[in-house]
Coordinates of C-alpha atoms in Angstrom, one line a residue:
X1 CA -49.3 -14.2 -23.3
X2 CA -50.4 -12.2 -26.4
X3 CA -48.5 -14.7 -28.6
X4 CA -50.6 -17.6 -26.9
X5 CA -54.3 -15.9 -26.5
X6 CA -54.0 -14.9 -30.7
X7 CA -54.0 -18.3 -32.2
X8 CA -56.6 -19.4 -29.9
X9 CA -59.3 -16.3 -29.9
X10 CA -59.9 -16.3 -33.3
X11 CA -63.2 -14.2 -32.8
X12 CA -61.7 -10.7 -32.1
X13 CA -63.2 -7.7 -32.7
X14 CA -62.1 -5.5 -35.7
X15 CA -60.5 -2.6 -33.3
X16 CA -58.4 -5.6 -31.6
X17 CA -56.9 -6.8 -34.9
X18 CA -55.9 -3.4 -36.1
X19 CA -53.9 -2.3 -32.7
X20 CA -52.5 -6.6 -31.7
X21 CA -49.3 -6.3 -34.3
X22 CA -48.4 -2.8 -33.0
X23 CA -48.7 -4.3 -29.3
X24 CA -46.8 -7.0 -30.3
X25 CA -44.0 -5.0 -32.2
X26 CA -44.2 -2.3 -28.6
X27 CA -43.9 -5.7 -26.3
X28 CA -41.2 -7.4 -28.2
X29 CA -38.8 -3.9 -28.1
X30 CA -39.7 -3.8 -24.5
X31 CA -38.4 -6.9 -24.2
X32 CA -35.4 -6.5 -26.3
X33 CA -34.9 -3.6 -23.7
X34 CA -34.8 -5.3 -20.9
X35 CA -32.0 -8.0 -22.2
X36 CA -30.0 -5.4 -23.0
X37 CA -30.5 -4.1 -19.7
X38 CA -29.5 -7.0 -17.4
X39 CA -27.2 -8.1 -19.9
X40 CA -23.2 -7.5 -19.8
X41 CA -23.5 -4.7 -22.3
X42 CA -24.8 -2.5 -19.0
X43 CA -21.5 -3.4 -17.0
X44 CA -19.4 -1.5 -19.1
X45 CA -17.9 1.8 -17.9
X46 CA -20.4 4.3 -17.3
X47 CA -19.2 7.0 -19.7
X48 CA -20.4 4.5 -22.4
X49 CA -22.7 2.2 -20.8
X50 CA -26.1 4.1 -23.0
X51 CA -24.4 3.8 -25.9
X52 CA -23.6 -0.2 -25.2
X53 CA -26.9 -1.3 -24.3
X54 CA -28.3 1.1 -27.3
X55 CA -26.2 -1.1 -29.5
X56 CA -26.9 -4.3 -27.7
X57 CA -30.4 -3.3 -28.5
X58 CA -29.9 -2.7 -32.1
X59 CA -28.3 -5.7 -32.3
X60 CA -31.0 -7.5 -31.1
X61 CA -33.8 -5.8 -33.1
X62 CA -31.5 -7.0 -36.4
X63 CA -31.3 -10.1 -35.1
X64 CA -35.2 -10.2 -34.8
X65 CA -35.3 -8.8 -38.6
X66 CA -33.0 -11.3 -40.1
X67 CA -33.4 -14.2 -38.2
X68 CA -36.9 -13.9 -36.7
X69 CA -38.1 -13.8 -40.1
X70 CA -36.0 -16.8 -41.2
X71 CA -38.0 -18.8 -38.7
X72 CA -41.3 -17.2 -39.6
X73 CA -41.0 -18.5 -43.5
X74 CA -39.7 -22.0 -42.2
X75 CA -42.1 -22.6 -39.9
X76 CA -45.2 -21.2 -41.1
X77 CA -45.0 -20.1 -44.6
X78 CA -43.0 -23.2 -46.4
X79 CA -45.6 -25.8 -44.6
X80 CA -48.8 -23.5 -46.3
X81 CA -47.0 -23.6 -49.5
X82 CA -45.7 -27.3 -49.6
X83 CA -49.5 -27.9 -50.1
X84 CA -49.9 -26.3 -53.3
X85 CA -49.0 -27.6 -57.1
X86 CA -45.2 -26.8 -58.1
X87 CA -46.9 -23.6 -60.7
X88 CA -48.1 -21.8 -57.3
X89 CA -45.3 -22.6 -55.2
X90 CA -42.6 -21.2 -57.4
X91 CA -44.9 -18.0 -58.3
X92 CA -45.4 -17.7 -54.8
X93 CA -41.8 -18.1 -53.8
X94 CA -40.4 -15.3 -57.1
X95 CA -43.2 -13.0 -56.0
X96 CA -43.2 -13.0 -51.5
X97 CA -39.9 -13.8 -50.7
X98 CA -38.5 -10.6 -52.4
X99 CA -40.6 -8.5 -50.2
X100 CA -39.0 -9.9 -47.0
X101 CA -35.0 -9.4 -48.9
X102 CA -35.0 -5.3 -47.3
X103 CA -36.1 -6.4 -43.8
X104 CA -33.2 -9.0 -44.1
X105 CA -30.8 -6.2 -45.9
X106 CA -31.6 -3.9 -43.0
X107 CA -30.7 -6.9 -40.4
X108 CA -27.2 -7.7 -41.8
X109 CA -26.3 -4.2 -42.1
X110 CA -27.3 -2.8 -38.4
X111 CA -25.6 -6.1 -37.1
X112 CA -22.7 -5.2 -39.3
X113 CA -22.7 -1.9 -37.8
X114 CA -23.2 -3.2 -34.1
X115 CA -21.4 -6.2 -33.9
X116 CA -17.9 -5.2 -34.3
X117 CA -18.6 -1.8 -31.9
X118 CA -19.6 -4.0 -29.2
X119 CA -16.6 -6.0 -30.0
X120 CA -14.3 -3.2 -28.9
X121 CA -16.1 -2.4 -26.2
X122 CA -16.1 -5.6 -24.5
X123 CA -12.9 -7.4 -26.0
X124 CA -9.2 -5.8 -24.8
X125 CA -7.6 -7.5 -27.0
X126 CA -8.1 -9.6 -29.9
X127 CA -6.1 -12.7 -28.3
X128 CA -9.7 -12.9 -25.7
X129 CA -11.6 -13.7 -29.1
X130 CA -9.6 -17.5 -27.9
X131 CA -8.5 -17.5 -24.6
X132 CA -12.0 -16.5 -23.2
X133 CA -15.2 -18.9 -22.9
X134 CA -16.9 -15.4 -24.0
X135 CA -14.7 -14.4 -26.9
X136 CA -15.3 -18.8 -28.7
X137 CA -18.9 -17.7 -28.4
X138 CA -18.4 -14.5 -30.3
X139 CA -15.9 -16.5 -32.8
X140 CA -18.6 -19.6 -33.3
X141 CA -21.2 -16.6 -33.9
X142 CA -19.2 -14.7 -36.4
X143 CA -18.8 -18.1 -38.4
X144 CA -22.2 -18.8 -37.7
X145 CA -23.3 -15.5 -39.3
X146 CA -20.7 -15.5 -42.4
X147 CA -22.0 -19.1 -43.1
X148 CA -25.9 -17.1 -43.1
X149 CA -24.6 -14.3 -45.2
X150 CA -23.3 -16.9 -47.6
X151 CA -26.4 -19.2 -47.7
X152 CA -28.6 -15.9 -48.7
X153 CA -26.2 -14.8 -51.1
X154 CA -27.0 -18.1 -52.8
X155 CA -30.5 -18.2 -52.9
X156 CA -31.0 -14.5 -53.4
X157 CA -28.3 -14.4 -56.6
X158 CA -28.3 -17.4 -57.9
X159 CA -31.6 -19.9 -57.2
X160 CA -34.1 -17.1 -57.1
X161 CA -33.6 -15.3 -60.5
X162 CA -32.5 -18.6 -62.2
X163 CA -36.1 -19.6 -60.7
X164 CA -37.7 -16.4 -61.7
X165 CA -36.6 -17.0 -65.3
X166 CA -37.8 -20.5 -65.2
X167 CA -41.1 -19.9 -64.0
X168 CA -41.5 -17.3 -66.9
X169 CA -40.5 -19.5 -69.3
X170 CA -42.6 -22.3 -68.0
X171 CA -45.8 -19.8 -68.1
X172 CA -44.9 -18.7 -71.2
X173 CA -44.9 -22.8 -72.3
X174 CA -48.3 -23.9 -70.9
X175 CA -50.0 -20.3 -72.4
X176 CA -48.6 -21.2 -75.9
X177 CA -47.0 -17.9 -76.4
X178 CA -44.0 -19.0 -76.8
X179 CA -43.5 -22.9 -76.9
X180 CA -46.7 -25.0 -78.0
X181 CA -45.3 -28.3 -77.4
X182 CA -46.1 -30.6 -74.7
X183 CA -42.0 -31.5 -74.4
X184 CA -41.4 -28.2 -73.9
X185 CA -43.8 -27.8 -71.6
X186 CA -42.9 -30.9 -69.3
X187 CA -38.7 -29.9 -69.6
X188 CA -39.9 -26.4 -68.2
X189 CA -41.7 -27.9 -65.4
X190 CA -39.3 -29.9 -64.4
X191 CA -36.6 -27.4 -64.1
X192 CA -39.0 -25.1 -62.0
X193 CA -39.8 -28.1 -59.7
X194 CA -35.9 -28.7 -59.5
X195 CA -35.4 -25.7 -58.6
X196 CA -38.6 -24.8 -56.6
X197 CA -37.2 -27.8 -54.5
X198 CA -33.9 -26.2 -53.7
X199 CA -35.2 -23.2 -52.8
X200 CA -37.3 -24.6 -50.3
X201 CA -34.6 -26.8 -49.3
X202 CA -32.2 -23.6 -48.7
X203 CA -34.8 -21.7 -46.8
X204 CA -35.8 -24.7 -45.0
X205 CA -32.3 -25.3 -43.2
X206 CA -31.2 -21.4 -43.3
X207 CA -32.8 -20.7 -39.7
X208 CA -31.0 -23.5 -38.2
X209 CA -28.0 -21.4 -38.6
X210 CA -29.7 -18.5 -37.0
X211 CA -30.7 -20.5 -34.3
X212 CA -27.2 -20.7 -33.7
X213 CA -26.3 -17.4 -33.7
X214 CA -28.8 -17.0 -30.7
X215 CA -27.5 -19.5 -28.7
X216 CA -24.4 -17.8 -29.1
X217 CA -25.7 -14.9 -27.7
X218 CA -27.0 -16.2 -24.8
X219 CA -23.5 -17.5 -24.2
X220 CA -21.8 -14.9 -24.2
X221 CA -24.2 -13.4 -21.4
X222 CA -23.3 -16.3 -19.6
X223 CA -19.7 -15.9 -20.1
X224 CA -19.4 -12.5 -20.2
X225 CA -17.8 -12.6 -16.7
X226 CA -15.0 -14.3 -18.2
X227 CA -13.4 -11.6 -19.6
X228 CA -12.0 -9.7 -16.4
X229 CA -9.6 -12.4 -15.0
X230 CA -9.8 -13.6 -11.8
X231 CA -7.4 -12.3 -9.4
X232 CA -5.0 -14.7 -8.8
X233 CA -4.3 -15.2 -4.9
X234 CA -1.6 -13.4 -3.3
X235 CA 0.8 -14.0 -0.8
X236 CA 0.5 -12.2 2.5
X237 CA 3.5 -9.7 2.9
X238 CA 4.8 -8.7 5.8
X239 CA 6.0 -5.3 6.5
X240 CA 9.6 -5.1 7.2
X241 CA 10.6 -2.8 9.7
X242 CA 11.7 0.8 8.8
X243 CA 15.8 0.9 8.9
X244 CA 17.0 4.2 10.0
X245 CA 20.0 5.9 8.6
X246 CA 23.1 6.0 9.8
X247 CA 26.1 8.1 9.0
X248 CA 29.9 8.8 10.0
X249 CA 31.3 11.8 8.7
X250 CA 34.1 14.2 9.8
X251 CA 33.8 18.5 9.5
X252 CA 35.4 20.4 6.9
X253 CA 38.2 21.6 8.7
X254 CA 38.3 17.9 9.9
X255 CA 38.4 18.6 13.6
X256 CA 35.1 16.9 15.0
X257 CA 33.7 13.7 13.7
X258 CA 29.5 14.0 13.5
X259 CA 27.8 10.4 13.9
X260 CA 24.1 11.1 12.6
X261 CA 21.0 8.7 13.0
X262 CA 17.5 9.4 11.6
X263 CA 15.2 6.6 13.1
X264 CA 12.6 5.7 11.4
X265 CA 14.0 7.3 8.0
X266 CA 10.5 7.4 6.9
X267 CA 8.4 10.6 5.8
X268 CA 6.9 12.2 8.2
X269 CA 8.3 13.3 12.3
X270 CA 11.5 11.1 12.8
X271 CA 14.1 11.4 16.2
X272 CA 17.6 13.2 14.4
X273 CA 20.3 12.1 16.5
X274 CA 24.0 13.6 16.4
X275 CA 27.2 12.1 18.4
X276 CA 30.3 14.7 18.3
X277 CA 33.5 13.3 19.2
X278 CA 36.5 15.8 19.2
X279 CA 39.3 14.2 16.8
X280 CA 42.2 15.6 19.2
X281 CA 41.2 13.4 22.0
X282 CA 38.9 10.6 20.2
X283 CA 36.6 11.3 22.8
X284 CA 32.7 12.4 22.9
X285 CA 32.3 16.0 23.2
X286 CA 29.6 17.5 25.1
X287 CA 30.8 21.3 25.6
X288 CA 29.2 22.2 21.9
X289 CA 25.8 23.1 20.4
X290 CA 24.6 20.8 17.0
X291 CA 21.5 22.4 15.1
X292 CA 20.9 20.1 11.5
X293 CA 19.0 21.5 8.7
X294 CA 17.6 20.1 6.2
X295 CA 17.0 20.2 2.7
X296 CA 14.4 18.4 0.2
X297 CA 16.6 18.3 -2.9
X298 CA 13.6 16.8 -5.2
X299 CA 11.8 19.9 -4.9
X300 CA 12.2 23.4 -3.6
X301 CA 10.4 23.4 0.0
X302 CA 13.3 25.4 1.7
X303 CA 15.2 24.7 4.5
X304 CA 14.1 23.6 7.9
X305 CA 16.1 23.7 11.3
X306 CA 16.3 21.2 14.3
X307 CA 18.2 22.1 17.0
X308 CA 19.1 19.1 18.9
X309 CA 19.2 19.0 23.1
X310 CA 22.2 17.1 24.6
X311 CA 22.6 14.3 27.2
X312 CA 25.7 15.4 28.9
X313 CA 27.4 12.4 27.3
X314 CA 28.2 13.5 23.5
X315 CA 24.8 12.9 22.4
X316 CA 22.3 15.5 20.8
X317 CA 18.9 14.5 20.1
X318 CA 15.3 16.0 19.1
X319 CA 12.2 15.4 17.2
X320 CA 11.8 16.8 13.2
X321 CA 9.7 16.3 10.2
X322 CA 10.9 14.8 7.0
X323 CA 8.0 16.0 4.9
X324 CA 8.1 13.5 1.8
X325 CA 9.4 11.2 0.5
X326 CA 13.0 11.2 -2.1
X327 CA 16.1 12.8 -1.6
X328 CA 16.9 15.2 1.2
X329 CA 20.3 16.6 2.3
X330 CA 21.0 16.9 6.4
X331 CA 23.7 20.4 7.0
X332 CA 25.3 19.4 10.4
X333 CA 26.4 22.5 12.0
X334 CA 28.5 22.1 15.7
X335 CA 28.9 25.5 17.6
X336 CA 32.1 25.4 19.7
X337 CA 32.0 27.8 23.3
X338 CA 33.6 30.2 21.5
X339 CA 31.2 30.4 18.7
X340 CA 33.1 29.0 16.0
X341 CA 30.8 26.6 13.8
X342 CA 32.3 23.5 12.1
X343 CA 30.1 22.1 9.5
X344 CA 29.4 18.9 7.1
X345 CA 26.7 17.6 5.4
X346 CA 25.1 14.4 4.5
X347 CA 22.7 13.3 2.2
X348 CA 20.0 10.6 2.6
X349 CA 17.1 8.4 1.1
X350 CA 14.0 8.9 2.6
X351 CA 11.3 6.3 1.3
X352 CA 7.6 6.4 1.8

């Protein structure tokens, strides 16, 4: 609103005047603020998100510097001075346009500084820079920017001191301090217009390019969501049913056979159950006692006992915890009536 109400109250007092540009300057970081804000700089990780928008901020201010004041000499200084005689235009453009070179200088270098840090912060990898909607914005910018940086480094090395050293010489000329002649005169005057021209032309054109360098910023807003990829659809899975263990094994001294299941063979409370058959008759035995105890062999948690309850027809049963997942080993001890103990062991997978 500022920007609109200047131009057109042109009666303001003194005290107005002095403060507008500082208003202005206080609005326009505000605003810069704000982008940087709601932009995709503040959906980085939060451990670096001040220090993203900060930059994104930066980069914007530079952008403002460099670019902003590009537009301002296009668009308001060049149509003043297209108005005056070639003498005032090139002494004019020798003299001004140095003044704004710093603010431009300061520009390139904070973008310099805070382009590429955003780069790493957004970017994973540099393949995104072409596989990403986002990262061909950032590549079209960088071009975009190197073909700036190259324009200015013409016109600030080459046409503005070759201009500089014409105008002198053409002053020089038309005061008769150093050439008298008309000829000389009218040659120096033409190579200031030639190059008075050029100047203008360069300066002219320049902000087109940093008009696209801003379109490729807002781009890459828009298309900032394209660098986390979508998450391809998956396939429901079913859950297969737990398999429990089963084992056949025979006592060391090889007279009782111990048939062992663990159902579910999961982590956790699972039903141990233990068949004895006597190996002299081939038969189920149900005249012994059958305790199991079990060992986690991935880590040391000890040993833990389950005595199992019998049926009456060879079977022992009873509830016991597997505690974890991995590797455990099951010691199968059968107590006989007259207390003899026939062992064996097995050892089992237990997944999650």
């Amino acid at each position: 609103m500022l920007a609109l109400l200047t131009p057109l109250i042109k009666q303001r007092p003194r005290l107005i005047n002095s403060i507008l540009p500082s208003i202005n300057l206080l609005l326009g970081a505000l605003l810069f603020a704000a982008i940087s804000l709601s932009s995709h700089a503040s959906a980085v990780s939060s451990n670096i998100v001040v220090l993203a928008v900060l930059a994104d901020w930066l980069h914007l201010v530079a952008a403002a510097l460099w670019v902003g004041g590009m537009l301002y000499i296009t668009t308001t200084y060049l149509p003043v001075l297209a108005r005056k005689p070639v003498a005032e235009r090139a002494h004019s453009l020798v003299t001004l346009i140095p003044y704004f070179s710093p603010l431009a200088f300061a520009g390139v270098l904070i973008m310099a500084l805070t382009g590429p840090f955003a780069a790493t912060i957004h970017l994973s990898s540099w393949v995104q820079l072409f596989t990403t909607a986002y990262g061909r914005a950032l590549t079209v910018k960088i071009l975009l920017v190197g073909a700036l940086l190259t324009t200015s480094a013409i016109h600030v090395s080459l046409i503005r001191p070759r201009l500089k050293r014409e105008y002198y010489k053409y002053a020089y000329a038309v005061e008769g301090v150093t050439y008298n002649q008309a000829q000389q005169v009218k040659l120096r005057e033409g190579r200031v217009t030639t190059l008075t021209r050029r100047l203008m032309g360069v300066l002219r054109w320049e902000p087109l390019l940093g008009v696209g360098v801003i379109v490729c910023v807002g781009l890459m807003n828009v298309f900032a969501g394209t660098l986390t990829p979508i998450a391809a659809p998956t396939q429901p899975t079913t859950t297969k049913p737990a398999a429990a263990f089963n084992a056949t094994v025979k006592t060391t001294d090889n007279k009782f056979t111990a048939k062992l299941n663990v159902n579910p063979n999961r982590f956790g409370t699972n039903i141990f159950t233990v068949t004895v058959i006597d190996n002299s008759t081939g038969k189920p035995s149900s005249n012994v006692g059958v305790s199991l105890y079990t060992t986690m062999l991935d880590m040391d948690m000890g040993t833990d006992s389950v005595n199992l309850r019998p049926d009456g027809k060879g079977h022992f049963s009873a509830p016991g915890d597997l505690a974890m997942s991995g590797n455990w080993q099951i010691r199968i001890q059968i107590r006989t009536p007259d207390n003899t103990l026939h062992e064996t062991k097995v050892k089992l997978f237990t997944p999650f």
